[in-house]
């Protein structure tokens, strides 16, 4: 399929099952490779959001949805997965236009989104409720029910995949879902709405409401009818939303930022480590919560390893996202590119040496695009701001270490706790160090591998709660215990009073 021939969504919002023009603030979606405008649309206003919530409430309460058996509800998830699979090229193209990611990457994200819907269809069909061990004259059951209305608030860096990670389990659990994508990437979520509609999901159960976080995002968190929020985004936003959730005593899950350590021991396979470190930081142009942005290299191999790393980084192909050879595509937006450049300047001010990169690439191929060269910094201690704060771009800091105790202390000396990568051929060491690092995910001799069946989440400033896996379904349900008396006899406590 010719990517250029694919139409972009027309910019109307999916408000409780009805396609409507938004009445909120203007959103301009641009193609980060050249700055051209993809679509100008109006985001969701408070009134649009309230209409979506009212429609969601009615649809979720409708017995036609509520009384569906698990295997019947699962059919919708499988049909959505089919719809995504049939439209992978279209979704990939729209997402590339919205975010500047390579088509290679957006195809993989679309395929993983289909897999997520299929997985939660399967989990739903195979999740048993429990008859708990009886301790009296009652049959005791532990059941799970939908929460009602769930809001999913997502960032711009991997839209279709992070959207699916929330929407699939939340719908599977029997809820209605209101999805608010980020303003830099509104289009692919609107395409998902078209697929969900075509899959026949009853109208009202799904909404897509791009718009300002401070307006529509805030409404979704504060509204009394929303029973749970699943948020992925920055730590300061997440913390603010958690405060609001506390006011309502509403459960909220937070997938937040990271400053993940990657660690190369002297006994590692050097080619495996080099490839893993490069992929860990520079794929997705570093715009990844799990980006391995702090590299610790054992001192005995430090200089040689860093020399090879810098040489390999210089050879990475920085280019247009439609070019199949491209490894490092533009950043999502010129504003974000400027923020990455400002972080590199900050590092310079902190005394960092720029081993490669440290600027935007030059040449006509990059004109108007939000490009930035893959950058490696050295010569700063782990306490520098460049080592503590999330850059969310293609910027790696290299730090030497002496031994296991030293690297564990340095890796853990950070407020985030999202991920960690270890390269070593020593299995007991990998287990020892991996267990000692504060991180939701540890990769050994690999990085950024994902499976929907394996839980994901962060500790510390990286978040609260876990997504994915079988338990990911239960996170969108509320548990109910039922005691069903089997004795048939009046409660003895009433005694003579009832005679
Ligand atoms: P962000 O926090 O600025 O925005 C995330 C979403 O929240 C957007 O949809 C935004 O509009 C919305 N939002 C902003 N203010 C809001 C408010 N007051 N009320 C309700 N919603 C509001 O983050 P971003 O810049 O879009 O994304 C980058 C961040 O996301 C990075 O910090 C990255 O690490 C993080 N991230 C984390 C994970 C993870 O799984 N841990 C995955 C991807 C991205």
Short mmCIF file of C-alpha atoms and ligand atoms in Angstrom, two decimals:
data_model
loop_
_atom_site.label_atom_id
_atom_site.label_comp_id
_atom_site.label_asym_id
_atom_site.label_seq_id
_atom_site.Cartn_x
_atom_site.Cartn_y
_atom_site.Cartn_z
CA UNK A 1 0.00 0.00 0.00
CA UNK A 2 1.27 3.48 -0.84
CA UNK A 3 1.52 5.25 2.51
CA UNK A 4 1.03 8.64 0.86
CA UNK A 5 -2.33 7.57 -0.54
CA UNK A 6 -3.92 6.91 2.87
CA UNK A 7 -6.48 9.44 4.09
CA UNK A 8 -6.07 10.85 7.56
CA UNK A 9 -9.09 10.85 9.93
CA UNK A 10 -11.24 13.92 9.24
CA UNK A 11 -10.74 15.38 12.71
CA UNK A 12 -14.22 14.83 14.17
CA UNK A 13 -14.27 13.40 17.69
CA UNK A 14 -15.96 10.19 18.78
CA UNK A 15 -18.28 11.45 21.50
CA UNK A 16 -20.09 8.54 23.13
CA UNK A 17 -20.50 6.75 19.82
CA UNK A 18 -21.39 9.85 17.75
CA UNK A 19 -18.95 11.55 15.36
CA UNK A 20 -19.04 15.24 16.20
CA UNK A 21 -16.92 18.33 15.63
CA UNK A 22 -15.19 19.23 18.87
CA UNK A 23 -16.02 22.55 20.48
CA UNK A 24 -12.85 22.89 22.57
CA UNK A 25 -9.47 24.46 21.87
CA UNK A 26 -7.81 24.03 18.49
CA UNK A 27 -5.35 21.17 18.03
CA UNK A 28 -2.80 21.21 15.23
CA UNK A 29 -1.37 17.82 14.33
CA UNK A 30 1.87 18.17 12.39
CA UNK A 31 4.17 15.76 10.57
CA UNK A 32 7.41 16.10 12.54
CA UNK A 33 9.55 15.10 9.55
CA UNK A 34 8.89 18.39 7.77
CA UNK A 35 6.55 20.44 9.94
CA UNK A 36 3.65 20.19 7.48
CA UNK A 37 0.15 20.24 8.96
CA UNK A 38 -1.67 16.90 9.06
CA UNK A 39 -4.95 18.17 10.40
CA UNK A 40 -6.34 21.11 12.36
CA UNK A 41 -9.16 20.04 14.62
CA UNK A 42 -11.11 21.28 17.58
CA UNK A 43 -10.50 19.27 20.74
CA UNK A 44 -13.16 18.21 23.22
CA UNK A 45 -14.65 20.91 25.43
CA UNK A 46 -16.12 20.30 28.86
CA UNK A 47 -19.58 20.14 27.24
CA UNK A 48 -18.36 17.53 24.74
CA UNK A 49 -16.89 15.53 27.60
CA UNK A 50 -20.08 15.70 29.63
CA UNK A 51 -22.10 14.45 26.65
CA UNK A 52 -19.67 11.56 26.20
CA UNK A 53 -19.92 10.68 29.89
CA UNK A 54 -23.75 10.73 29.83
CA UNK A 55 -23.81 8.47 26.76
CA UNK A 56 -21.21 6.16 28.30
CA UNK A 57 -23.25 5.89 31.50
CA UNK A 58 -26.41 4.93 29.63
CA UNK A 59 -24.59 2.43 27.42
CA UNK A 60 -22.75 0.82 30.32
CA UNK A 61 -25.94 0.43 32.35
CA UNK A 62 -27.82 -1.09 29.40
CA UNK A 63 -28.55 -4.78 30.08
CA UNK A 64 -27.61 -5.44 26.44
CA UNK A 65 -23.99 -4.83 27.56
CA UNK A 66 -24.12 -5.56 31.27
CA UNK A 67 -25.69 -8.99 30.93
CA UNK A 68 -23.37 -10.25 28.21
CA UNK A 69 -21.55 -13.39 29.22
CA UNK A 70 -17.76 -13.18 29.20
CA UNK A 71 -17.41 -15.21 26.01
CA UNK A 72 -19.96 -12.96 24.30
CA UNK A 73 -18.16 -9.79 25.35
CA UNK A 74 -14.86 -11.33 24.23
CA UNK A 75 -16.18 -11.48 20.67
CA UNK A 76 -16.06 -7.68 20.48
CA UNK A 77 -12.41 -7.70 21.51
CA UNK A 78 -11.57 -10.27 18.84
CA UNK A 79 -13.46 -8.25 16.22
CA UNK A 80 -11.54 -5.10 17.21
CA UNK A 81 -8.29 -7.08 16.93
CA UNK A 82 -9.37 -8.25 13.46
CA UNK A 83 -10.14 -4.65 12.50
CA UNK A 84 -6.73 -3.45 13.66
CA UNK A 85 -4.96 -6.27 11.84
CA UNK A 86 -6.84 -5.52 8.62
CA UNK A 87 -5.78 -1.87 8.93
CA UNK A 88 -2.19 -2.16 10.12
CA UNK A 89 -0.80 -0.19 7.18
CA UNK A 90 -3.36 2.57 7.60
CA UNK A 91 -2.84 2.83 11.34
CA UNK A 92 0.93 2.77 10.92
CA UNK A 93 0.84 5.57 8.37
CA UNK A 94 -1.47 7.76 10.49
CA UNK A 95 0.69 7.21 13.54
CA UNK A 96 3.86 8.00 11.63
CA UNK A 97 2.30 11.22 10.38
CA UNK A 98 1.18 12.10 13.91
CA UNK A 99 4.39 11.24 15.77
CA UNK A 100 7.24 11.03 13.24
CA UNK A 101 8.05 7.45 14.26
CA UNK A 102 9.36 5.16 11.55
CA UNK A 103 6.81 3.09 9.67
CA UNK A 104 8.74 0.03 10.76
CA UNK A 105 8.03 0.93 14.38
CA UNK A 106 4.42 2.04 13.93
CA UNK A 107 3.59 -1.19 12.06
CA UNK A 108 4.92 -3.12 15.04
CA UNK A 109 2.92 -0.95 17.46
CA UNK A 110 -0.29 -1.52 15.48
CA UNK A 111 0.33 -5.27 15.42
CA UNK A 112 0.95 -5.26 19.17
CA UNK A 113 -2.31 -3.34 19.73
CA UNK A 114 -4.20 -6.08 17.87
CA UNK A 115 -2.43 -8.66 20.01
CA UNK A 116 -3.48 -6.79 23.15
CA UNK A 117 -7.19 -6.90 22.21
CA UNK A 118 -6.90 -10.57 21.32
CA UNK A 119 -5.10 -11.37 24.55
CA UNK A 120 -7.72 -9.67 26.73
CA UNK A 121 -10.50 -11.42 24.78
CA UNK A 122 -8.80 -14.68 25.73
CA UNK A 123 -8.14 -13.62 29.33
CA UNK A 124 -11.78 -12.62 29.71
CA UNK A 125 -13.01 -15.98 28.47
CA UNK A 126 -10.69 -17.88 30.79
CA UNK A 127 -10.88 -15.80 33.99
CA UNK A 128 -12.68 -17.83 36.61
CA UNK A 129 -14.38 -16.34 39.59
CA UNK A 130 -13.77 -18.20 42.82
CA UNK A 131 -15.78 -20.30 45.18
CA UNK A 132 -13.65 -19.69 48.28
CA UNK A 133 -13.00 -22.38 50.88
CA UNK A 134 -16.13 -22.71 52.93
CA UNK A 135 -15.75 -22.03 56.67
CA UNK A 136 -19.40 -22.05 57.68
CA UNK A 137 -22.86 -22.88 56.43
CA UNK A 138 -22.57 -20.59 53.45
CA UNK A 139 -21.36 -20.96 49.93
CA UNK A 140 -18.75 -18.20 49.64
CA UNK A 141 -17.98 -16.61 46.30
CA UNK A 142 -15.47 -14.01 45.18
CA UNK A 143 -16.87 -12.33 42.07
CA UNK A 144 -15.63 -9.49 39.88
CA UNK A 145 -17.79 -6.81 38.35
CA UNK A 146 -17.20 -3.84 36.06
CA UNK A 147 -16.34 -0.55 37.71
CA UNK A 148 -18.58 1.41 35.33
CA UNK A 149 -16.89 4.29 33.53
CA UNK A 150 -13.13 4.28 33.05
CA UNK A 151 -11.00 7.13 31.71
CA UNK A 152 -7.78 6.33 29.85
CA UNK A 153 -5.34 9.23 29.50
CA UNK A 154 -2.37 8.57 27.24
CA UNK A 155 0.83 10.28 26.05
CA UNK A 156 2.02 10.84 22.49
CA UNK A 157 5.00 8.53 22.29
CA UNK A 158 3.39 5.16 21.44
CA UNK A 159 -0.29 6.06 21.07
CA UNK A 160 -1.96 2.98 19.57
CA UNK A 161 -0.06 0.59 21.84
CA UNK A 162 -0.60 2.52 25.08
CA UNK A 163 -4.24 3.16 24.12
CA UNK A 164 -4.85 -0.55 23.53
CA UNK A 165 -3.13 -1.45 26.79
CA UNK A 166 -5.84 0.43 28.66
CA UNK A 167 -8.89 0.21 26.38
CA UNK A 168 -8.73 -3.57 25.81
CA UNK A 169 -8.75 -4.70 29.46
CA UNK A 170 -11.17 -1.94 30.48
CA UNK A 171 -13.73 -2.92 27.82
CA UNK A 172 -13.14 -6.62 28.49
CA UNK A 173 -13.99 -5.96 32.13
CA UNK A 174 -17.40 -4.65 31.04
CA UNK A 175 -16.79 -0.93 31.46
CA UNK A 176 -17.39 2.00 29.15
CA UNK A 177 -14.11 3.72 28.26
CA UNK A 178 -13.34 7.36 27.56
CA UNK A 179 -9.95 7.76 25.93
CA UNK A 180 -8.10 11.07 25.98
CA UNK A 181 -5.06 10.97 23.72
CA UNK A 182 -2.31 13.59 23.83
CA UNK A 183 -2.73 16.71 21.72
CA UNK A 184 0.41 16.02 19.66
CA UNK A 185 -1.01 12.67 18.52
CA UNK A 186 -4.82 12.84 18.28
CA UNK A 187 -5.30 11.10 14.92
CA UNK A 188 -4.45 7.48 15.56
CA UNK A 189 -6.87 7.26 18.50
CA UNK A 190 -9.63 8.59 16.23
CA UNK A 191 -8.73 5.82 13.77
CA UNK A 192 -9.06 3.32 16.61
CA UNK A 193 -12.56 4.70 17.26
CA UNK A 194 -13.50 3.99 13.63
CA UNK A 195 -12.32 0.40 14.03
CA UNK A 196 -14.13 -0.06 17.33
CA UNK A 197 -17.33 1.30 15.77
CA UNK A 198 -16.96 -1.02 12.76
CA UNK A 199 -16.53 -3.94 15.18
CA UNK A 200 -20.10 -3.28 16.33
CA UNK A 201 -19.41 -2.28 19.91
CA UNK A 202 -22.66 -0.74 21.24
CA UNK A 203 -22.59 3.04 20.81
CA UNK A 204 -21.58 5.02 23.89
CA UNK A 205 -19.20 2.42 25.32
CA UNK A 206 -16.18 4.05 23.71
CA UNK A 207 -15.26 7.70 23.24
CA UNK A 208 -12.14 9.39 21.90
CA UNK A 209 -11.74 12.90 23.24
CA UNK A 210 -8.51 14.64 22.28
CA UNK A 211 -8.10 18.00 23.95
CA UNK A 212 -6.30 19.98 26.57
CA UNK A 213 -5.26 18.04 29.65
CA UNK A 214 -6.21 20.97 31.84
CA UNK A 215 -9.73 20.94 30.42
CA UNK A 216 -11.05 17.60 29.16
CA UNK A 217 -8.38 15.58 30.98
CA UNK A 218 -9.24 17.30 34.20
CA UNK A 219 -12.98 16.73 33.68
CA UNK A 220 -12.40 13.00 33.23
CA UNK A 221 -10.46 12.79 36.47
CA UNK A 222 -12.79 14.93 38.58
CA UNK A 223 -16.18 13.84 37.24
CA UNK A 224 -18.15 11.85 39.84
CA UNK A 225 -19.32 9.27 37.27
CA UNK A 226 -15.78 8.24 36.34
CA UNK A 227 -14.85 5.34 38.61
CA UNK A 228 -11.25 4.73 37.62
CA UNK A 229 -8.47 6.47 35.72
CA UNK A 230 -5.60 4.79 33.98
CA UNK A 231 -2.91 7.34 33.21
CA UNK A 232 0.34 7.16 31.27
CA UNK A 233 2.43 10.31 31.05
CA UNK A 234 4.83 12.53 32.93
CA UNK A 235 5.48 12.24 36.67
CA UNK A 236 4.36 15.75 37.59
CA UNK A 237 1.06 15.32 35.72
CA UNK A 238 0.57 11.91 37.31
CA UNK A 239 1.17 13.26 40.79
CA UNK A 240 -1.39 16.04 40.26
CA UNK A 241 -3.96 13.52 39.03
CA UNK A 242 -3.31 11.23 42.00
CA UNK A 243 -4.17 14.11 44.33
CA UNK A 244 -7.48 14.63 42.55
CA UNK A 245 -8.18 10.90 42.62
CA UNK A 246 -7.55 10.90 46.37
CA UNK A 247 -10.26 13.54 46.81
CA UNK A 248 -12.78 11.19 45.18
CA UNK A 249 -11.23 8.05 46.72
CA UNK A 250 -10.97 6.77 43.16
CA UNK A 251 -8.45 4.14 42.08
CA UNK A 252 -5.88 5.46 39.62
CA UNK A 253 -2.96 3.71 38.00
CA UNK A 254 0.07 5.73 36.96
CA UNK A 255 2.62 4.74 34.34
CA UNK A 256 5.13 7.58 34.57
CA UNK A 257 8.63 8.60 33.54
CA UNK A 258 12.00 6.93 33.89
CA UNK A 259 15.77 7.36 33.94
CA UNK A 260 16.62 3.73 33.52
CA UNK A 261 20.13 2.36 34.05
CA UNK A 262 21.78 0.00 31.60
CA UNK A 263 24.76 -1.88 33.01
CA UNK A 264 27.56 -3.59 31.08
CA UNK A 265 29.84 -5.92 33.04
CA UNK A 266 33.32 -6.81 31.76
CA UNK A 267 32.28 -10.43 31.13
CA UNK A 268 29.42 -9.49 28.78
CA UNK A 269 29.28 -10.45 25.11
CA UNK A 270 30.34 -7.07 23.74
CA UNK A 271 28.36 -7.21 20.48
CA UNK A 272 25.18 -8.21 22.32
CA UNK A 273 25.74 -5.42 24.85
CA UNK A 274 26.50 -2.79 22.20
CA UNK A 275 23.39 -3.63 20.18
CA UNK A 276 21.24 -3.71 23.31
CA UNK A 277 22.51 -0.39 24.67
CA UNK A 278 22.06 1.33 21.28
CA UNK A 279 18.54 -0.02 20.85
CA UNK A 280 17.68 0.75 24.48
CA UNK A 281 18.40 4.45 24.17
CA UNK A 282 18.20 5.45 20.50
CA UNK A 283 15.23 3.44 19.17
CA UNK A 284 12.07 5.60 19.10
CA UNK A 285 14.59 8.48 19.11
CA UNK A 286 14.80 8.02 22.86
CA UNK A 287 11.15 8.99 23.33
CA UNK A 288 10.39 6.03 25.47
CA UNK A 289 9.59 5.87 29.18
CA UNK A 290 11.90 2.86 29.46
CA UNK A 291 14.76 4.39 27.46
CA UNK A 292 18.06 3.18 28.92
CA UNK A 293 19.42 6.70 29.38
CA UNK A 294 22.13 6.10 32.04
CA UNK A 295 24.82 3.68 30.92
CA UNK A 296 27.15 2.20 33.54
CA UNK A 297 30.21 0.39 32.15
CA UNK A 298 32.65 -1.62 34.28
CA UNK A 299 35.87 0.38 34.50
CA UNK A 300 38.17 -2.32 33.08
CA UNK A 301 36.35 -2.26 29.72
CA UNK A 302 34.98 1.29 29.88
CA UNK A 303 37.20 3.09 27.38
CA UNK A 304 37.14 0.38 24.71
CA UNK A 305 33.39 -0.15 25.03
CA UNK A 306 32.59 3.55 24.86
CA UNK A 307 34.85 3.97 21.84
CA UNK A 308 32.93 1.25 19.96
CA UNK A 309 29.61 2.66 21.17
CA UNK A 310 30.41 6.15 19.87
CA UNK A 311 31.59 4.76 16.52
CA UNK A 312 28.37 2.72 16.17
CA UNK A 313 26.20 5.68 17.19
CA UNK A 314 27.77 7.83 14.49
CA UNK A 315 26.79 5.17 11.95
CA UNK A 316 23.10 5.10 12.93
CA UNK A 317 20.89 6.25 10.07
CA UNK A 318 19.09 9.44 11.04
CA UNK A 319 16.37 10.03 8.51
CA UNK A 320 12.85 10.26 7.24
CA UNK A 321 10.32 7.99 8.97
CA UNK A 322 9.11 6.54 5.64
CA UNK A 323 12.64 5.42 4.71
CA UNK A 324 12.94 1.74 5.66
CA UNK A 325 16.66 2.23 6.44
CA UNK A 326 15.99 4.93 9.07
CA UNK A 327 16.93 4.05 12.64
CA UNK A 328 16.58 7.48 14.26
CA UNK A 329 13.53 9.43 13.08
CA UNK A 330 12.56 12.98 14.08
CA UNK A 331 11.30 13.83 17.53
CA UNK A 332 7.57 14.33 17.96
CA UNK A 333 7.53 18.12 17.74
CA UNK A 334 9.95 21.05 17.31
CA UNK A 335 9.07 22.19 20.83
CA UNK A 336 10.16 18.82 22.18
CA UNK A 337 13.34 18.86 20.07
CA UNK A 338 14.15 22.24 21.63
CA UNK A 339 13.63 20.82 25.11
CA UNK A 340 16.03 17.93 24.32
CA UNK A 341 18.60 20.44 22.97
CA UNK A 342 18.19 22.50 26.15
CA UNK A 343 18.99 19.42 28.26
CA UNK A 344 22.19 18.83 26.28
CA UNK A 345 23.15 22.46 26.86
CA UNK A 346 22.44 22.01 30.56
CA UNK A 347 24.74 18.97 30.56
CA UNK A 348 27.46 21.01 28.88
CA UNK A 349 27.04 23.63 31.59
CA UNK A 350 27.38 20.87 34.17
CA UNK A 351 30.73 19.96 32.63
CA UNK A 352 29.71 17.09 30.35
CA UNK A 353 31.82 16.19 27.38
CA UNK A 354 29.81 15.55 24.18
CA UNK A 355 31.27 12.38 22.64
CA UNK A 356 28.95 12.49 19.63
CA UNK A 357 25.81 14.30 18.50
CA UNK A 358 24.84 17.27 20.60
CA UNK A 359 23.16 19.10 17.71
CA UNK A 360 20.50 18.81 15.04
CA UNK A 361 21.69 17.14 11.82
CA UNK A 362 22.42 19.44 8.93
CA UNK A 363 21.38 19.15 5.30
CA UNK A 364 18.34 19.68 3.11
CA UNK A 365 16.92 16.26 4.05
CA UNK A 366 16.32 17.58 7.57
CA UNK A 367 14.83 20.97 6.69
CA UNK A 368 11.76 21.79 8.74
CA UNK A 369 11.97 18.48 10.64
CA UNK A 370 12.30 18.03 14.40
CA UNK A 371 15.52 16.05 14.09
CA UNK A 372 18.24 15.68 16.71
CA UNK A 373 21.40 13.59 16.47
CA UNK A 374 21.90 10.62 18.78
CA UNK A 375 24.05 12.04 21.55
CA UNK A 376 26.46 10.50 24.05
CA UNK A 377 27.69 12.46 27.05
CA UNK A 378 30.48 11.63 29.50
CA UNK A 379 32.42 13.20 32.32
CA UNK A 380 29.54 13.93 34.72
CA UNK A 381 28.73 12.19 37.98
CA UNK A 382 25.47 10.32 38.50
CA UNK A 383 24.35 13.21 40.70
CA UNK A 384 24.28 15.73 37.80
CA UNK A 385 20.85 16.90 36.66
CA UNK A 386 21.38 15.28 33.25
CA UNK A 387 21.64 11.95 35.10
CA UNK A 388 18.62 12.55 37.33
CA UNK A 389 15.97 14.04 35.03
CA UNK A 390 14.14 12.45 32.14
CA UNK A 391 15.19 13.96 28.78
CA UNK A 392 12.85 11.77 26.69
CA UNK A 393 15.13 12.04 23.68
CA UNK A 394 18.22 10.42 22.09
CA UNK A 395 20.63 11.40 24.86
CA UNK A 396 22.78 8.86 26.73
CA UNK A 397 25.09 9.56 29.67
CA UNK A 398 27.99 7.14 30.25
CA UNK A 399 29.41 6.55 33.73
CA UNK A 400 32.12 4.05 34.80
CA UNK A 401 31.71 1.71 37.79
CA UNK A 402 34.06 -0.38 39.90
CA UNK A 403 32.10 -3.37 41.16
CA UNK A 404 28.63 -4.76 41.82
CA UNK A 405 28.09 -2.79 45.02
CA UNK A 406 29.12 0.44 43.33
CA UNK A 407 26.84 -0.01 40.32
CA UNK A 408 23.86 -1.08 42.43
CA UNK A 409 24.27 2.04 44.59
CA UNK A 410 24.61 4.35 41.57
CA UNK A 411 21.78 2.76 39.60
CA UNK A 412 19.42 3.03 42.58
CA UNK A 413 20.46 6.60 43.36
CA UNK A 414 17.61 8.08 41.34
CA UNK A 415 13.97 8.92 42.05
CA UNK A 416 12.68 6.82 39.16
CA UNK A 417 12.33 3.03 39.17
CA UNK A 418 10.99 1.91 35.82
CA UNK A 419 13.46 -0.41 34.08
CA UNK A 420 17.02 -1.69 34.01
CA UNK A 421 19.19 -3.57 31.52
CA UNK A 422 22.08 -5.86 32.49
CA UNK A 423 24.67 -7.40 30.22
CA UNK A 424 26.69 -10.23 31.74
CA UNK A 425 27.32 -13.93 31.05
CA UNK A 426 27.26 -14.66 34.77
CA UNK A 427 23.75 -15.89 35.56
CA UNK A 428 23.97 -15.71 39.39
CA UNK A 429 25.31 -12.14 39.08
CA UNK A 430 22.45 -11.17 36.78
CA UNK A 431 19.96 -12.47 39.34
CA UNK A 432 21.79 -10.83 42.26
CA UNK A 433 22.08 -7.42 40.63
CA UNK A 434 18.68 -7.59 38.94
CA UNK A 435 16.99 -8.28 42.29
CA UNK A 436 18.89 -5.46 43.97
CA UNK A 437 17.92 -2.75 41.45
CA UNK A 438 14.74 -0.81 42.09
CA UNK A 439 12.85 -1.24 38.81
CA UNK A 440 9.52 -2.61 37.60
CA UNK A 441 11.25 -4.48 34.76
CA UNK A 442 14.77 -5.89 34.47
CA UNK A 443 16.11 -7.12 31.15
CA UNK A 444 19.16 -9.39 31.05
CA UNK A 445 21.23 -9.43 27.83
CA UNK A 446 18.38 -7.72 26.01
CA UNK A 447 16.33 -4.54 26.29
CA UNK A 448 12.83 -3.26 25.52
CA UNK A 449 11.41 -6.70 24.86
CA UNK A 450 7.72 -6.79 25.63
CA UNK A 451 4.98 -9.29 26.13
CA UNK A 452 1.37 -8.42 26.88
CA UNK A 453 1.21 -11.44 29.20
CA UNK A 454 3.95 -10.03 31.47
CA UNK A 455 3.07 -7.24 33.93
CA UNK A 456 4.54 -3.77 33.45
CA UNK A 457 4.82 -0.74 35.71
CA UNK A 458 7.17 1.36 37.75
CA UNK A 459 8.27 2.01 41.31
CA UNK A 460 9.04 5.32 43.00
CA UNK A 461 8.50 8.30 40.69
CA UNK A 462 7.88 5.91 37.81
CA UNK A 463 4.39 5.08 38.90
CA UNK A 464 1.81 3.17 40.82
CA UNK A 465 0.17 -0.11 39.83
CA UNK A 466 0.81 -2.55 37.02
CA UNK A 467 -0.71 -3.05 33.59
CA UNK A 468 -0.78 -6.09 31.30
CA UNK A 469 -0.95 -9.76 32.20
CA UNK A 470 -3.98 -11.66 33.49
CA UNK A 471 -4.19 -9.37 36.53
CA UNK A 472 -4.49 -6.44 34.12
CA UNK A 473 -8.13 -7.38 33.58
CA UNK A 474 -8.95 -7.41 37.29
CA UNK A 475 -7.49 -3.92 37.64
CA UNK A 476 -10.57 -2.63 35.80
CA UNK A 477 -13.03 -4.57 37.97
CA UNK A 478 -14.31 -4.33 41.46
CA UNK A 479 -14.35 -7.43 43.61
CA UNK A 480 -17.53 -8.57 45.35
CA UNK A 481 -17.92 -11.31 47.96
CA UNK A 482 -21.17 -13.25 48.20
CA UNK A 483 -22.18 -15.45 51.18
CA UNK A 484 -25.08 -17.69 50.24
CA UNK A 485 -26.57 -19.46 53.27
CA UNK A 486 -26.94 -23.21 52.87
CA UNK A 487 -28.40 -24.09 56.27
CA UNK A 488 -31.93 -22.87 55.57
CA UNK A 489 -32.29 -22.18 59.32
CA UNK A 490 -33.08 -18.81 60.97
CA UNK A 491 -30.02 -17.16 62.52
CA UNK A 492 -29.78 -18.48 66.13
CA UNK A 493 -29.04 -14.97 67.42
CA UNK A 494 -32.73 -14.03 66.89
CA UNK A 495 -33.68 -16.89 69.24
CA UNK A 496 -37.13 -16.68 70.78
CA UNK A 497 -37.68 -13.21 69.34
CA UNK A 498 -38.98 -14.59 66.05
CA UNK A 499 -41.21 -17.28 67.53
P1 LIG B 1 2.06 14.48 29.90
O1 LIG B 1 2.05 14.12 31.34
O2 LIG B 1 2.33 15.88 29.51
O3 LIG B 1 0.65 14.13 29.22
C1 LIG B 1 0.10 12.81 29.27
C2 LIG B 1 -1.40 12.92 29.05
O4 LIG B 1 -1.98 13.60 30.17
C3 LIG B 1 -1.80 13.75 27.81
O5 LIG B 1 -2.92 13.16 27.20
C4 LIG B 1 -2.12 15.09 28.43
O6 LIG B 1 -2.99 15.87 27.63
C5 LIG B 1 -2.78 14.67 29.73
N1 LIG B 1 -2.82 15.70 30.76
C6 LIG B 1 -1.94 16.72 30.95
N2 LIG B 1 -2.35 17.48 32.00
C7 LIG B 1 -3.48 16.93 32.49
C8 LIG B 1 -4.37 17.26 33.56
N3 LIG B 1 -4.16 18.30 34.35
N4 LIG B 1 -5.44 16.47 33.76
C9 LIG B 1 -5.65 15.38 32.99
N5 LIG B 1 -4.87 15.04 31.94
C10 LIG B 1 -3.79 15.79 31.70
O7 LIG B 1 3.08 13.48 29.20
P2 LIG B 1 3.54 13.46 27.67
O8 LIG B 1 4.50 14.59 27.46
O9 LIG B 1 2.35 13.35 26.77
O10 LIG B 1 4.29 12.06 27.61
C11 LIG B 1 5.61 11.90 27.98
C12 LIG B 1 5.71 11.30 29.36
O11 LIG B 1 5.00 10.07 29.41
C13 LIG B 1 7.13 10.97 29.74
O12 LIG B 1 7.40 11.40 31.05
C14 LIG B 1 7.17 9.46 29.68
O13 LIG B 1 8.14 8.87 30.48
C15 LIG B 1 5.80 9.09 30.08
N6 LIG B 1 5.47 7.74 29.63
C16 LIG B 1 5.39 6.73 30.55
C17 LIG B 1 5.13 5.42 30.13
C18 LIG B 1 5.04 4.28 31.13
O14 LIG B 1 4.43 3.27 30.80
N7 LIG B 1 5.62 4.38 32.32
C19 LIG B 1 4.91 5.15 28.79
C20 LIG B 1 5.00 6.20 27.89
C21 LIG B 1 5.26 7.49 28.32
#
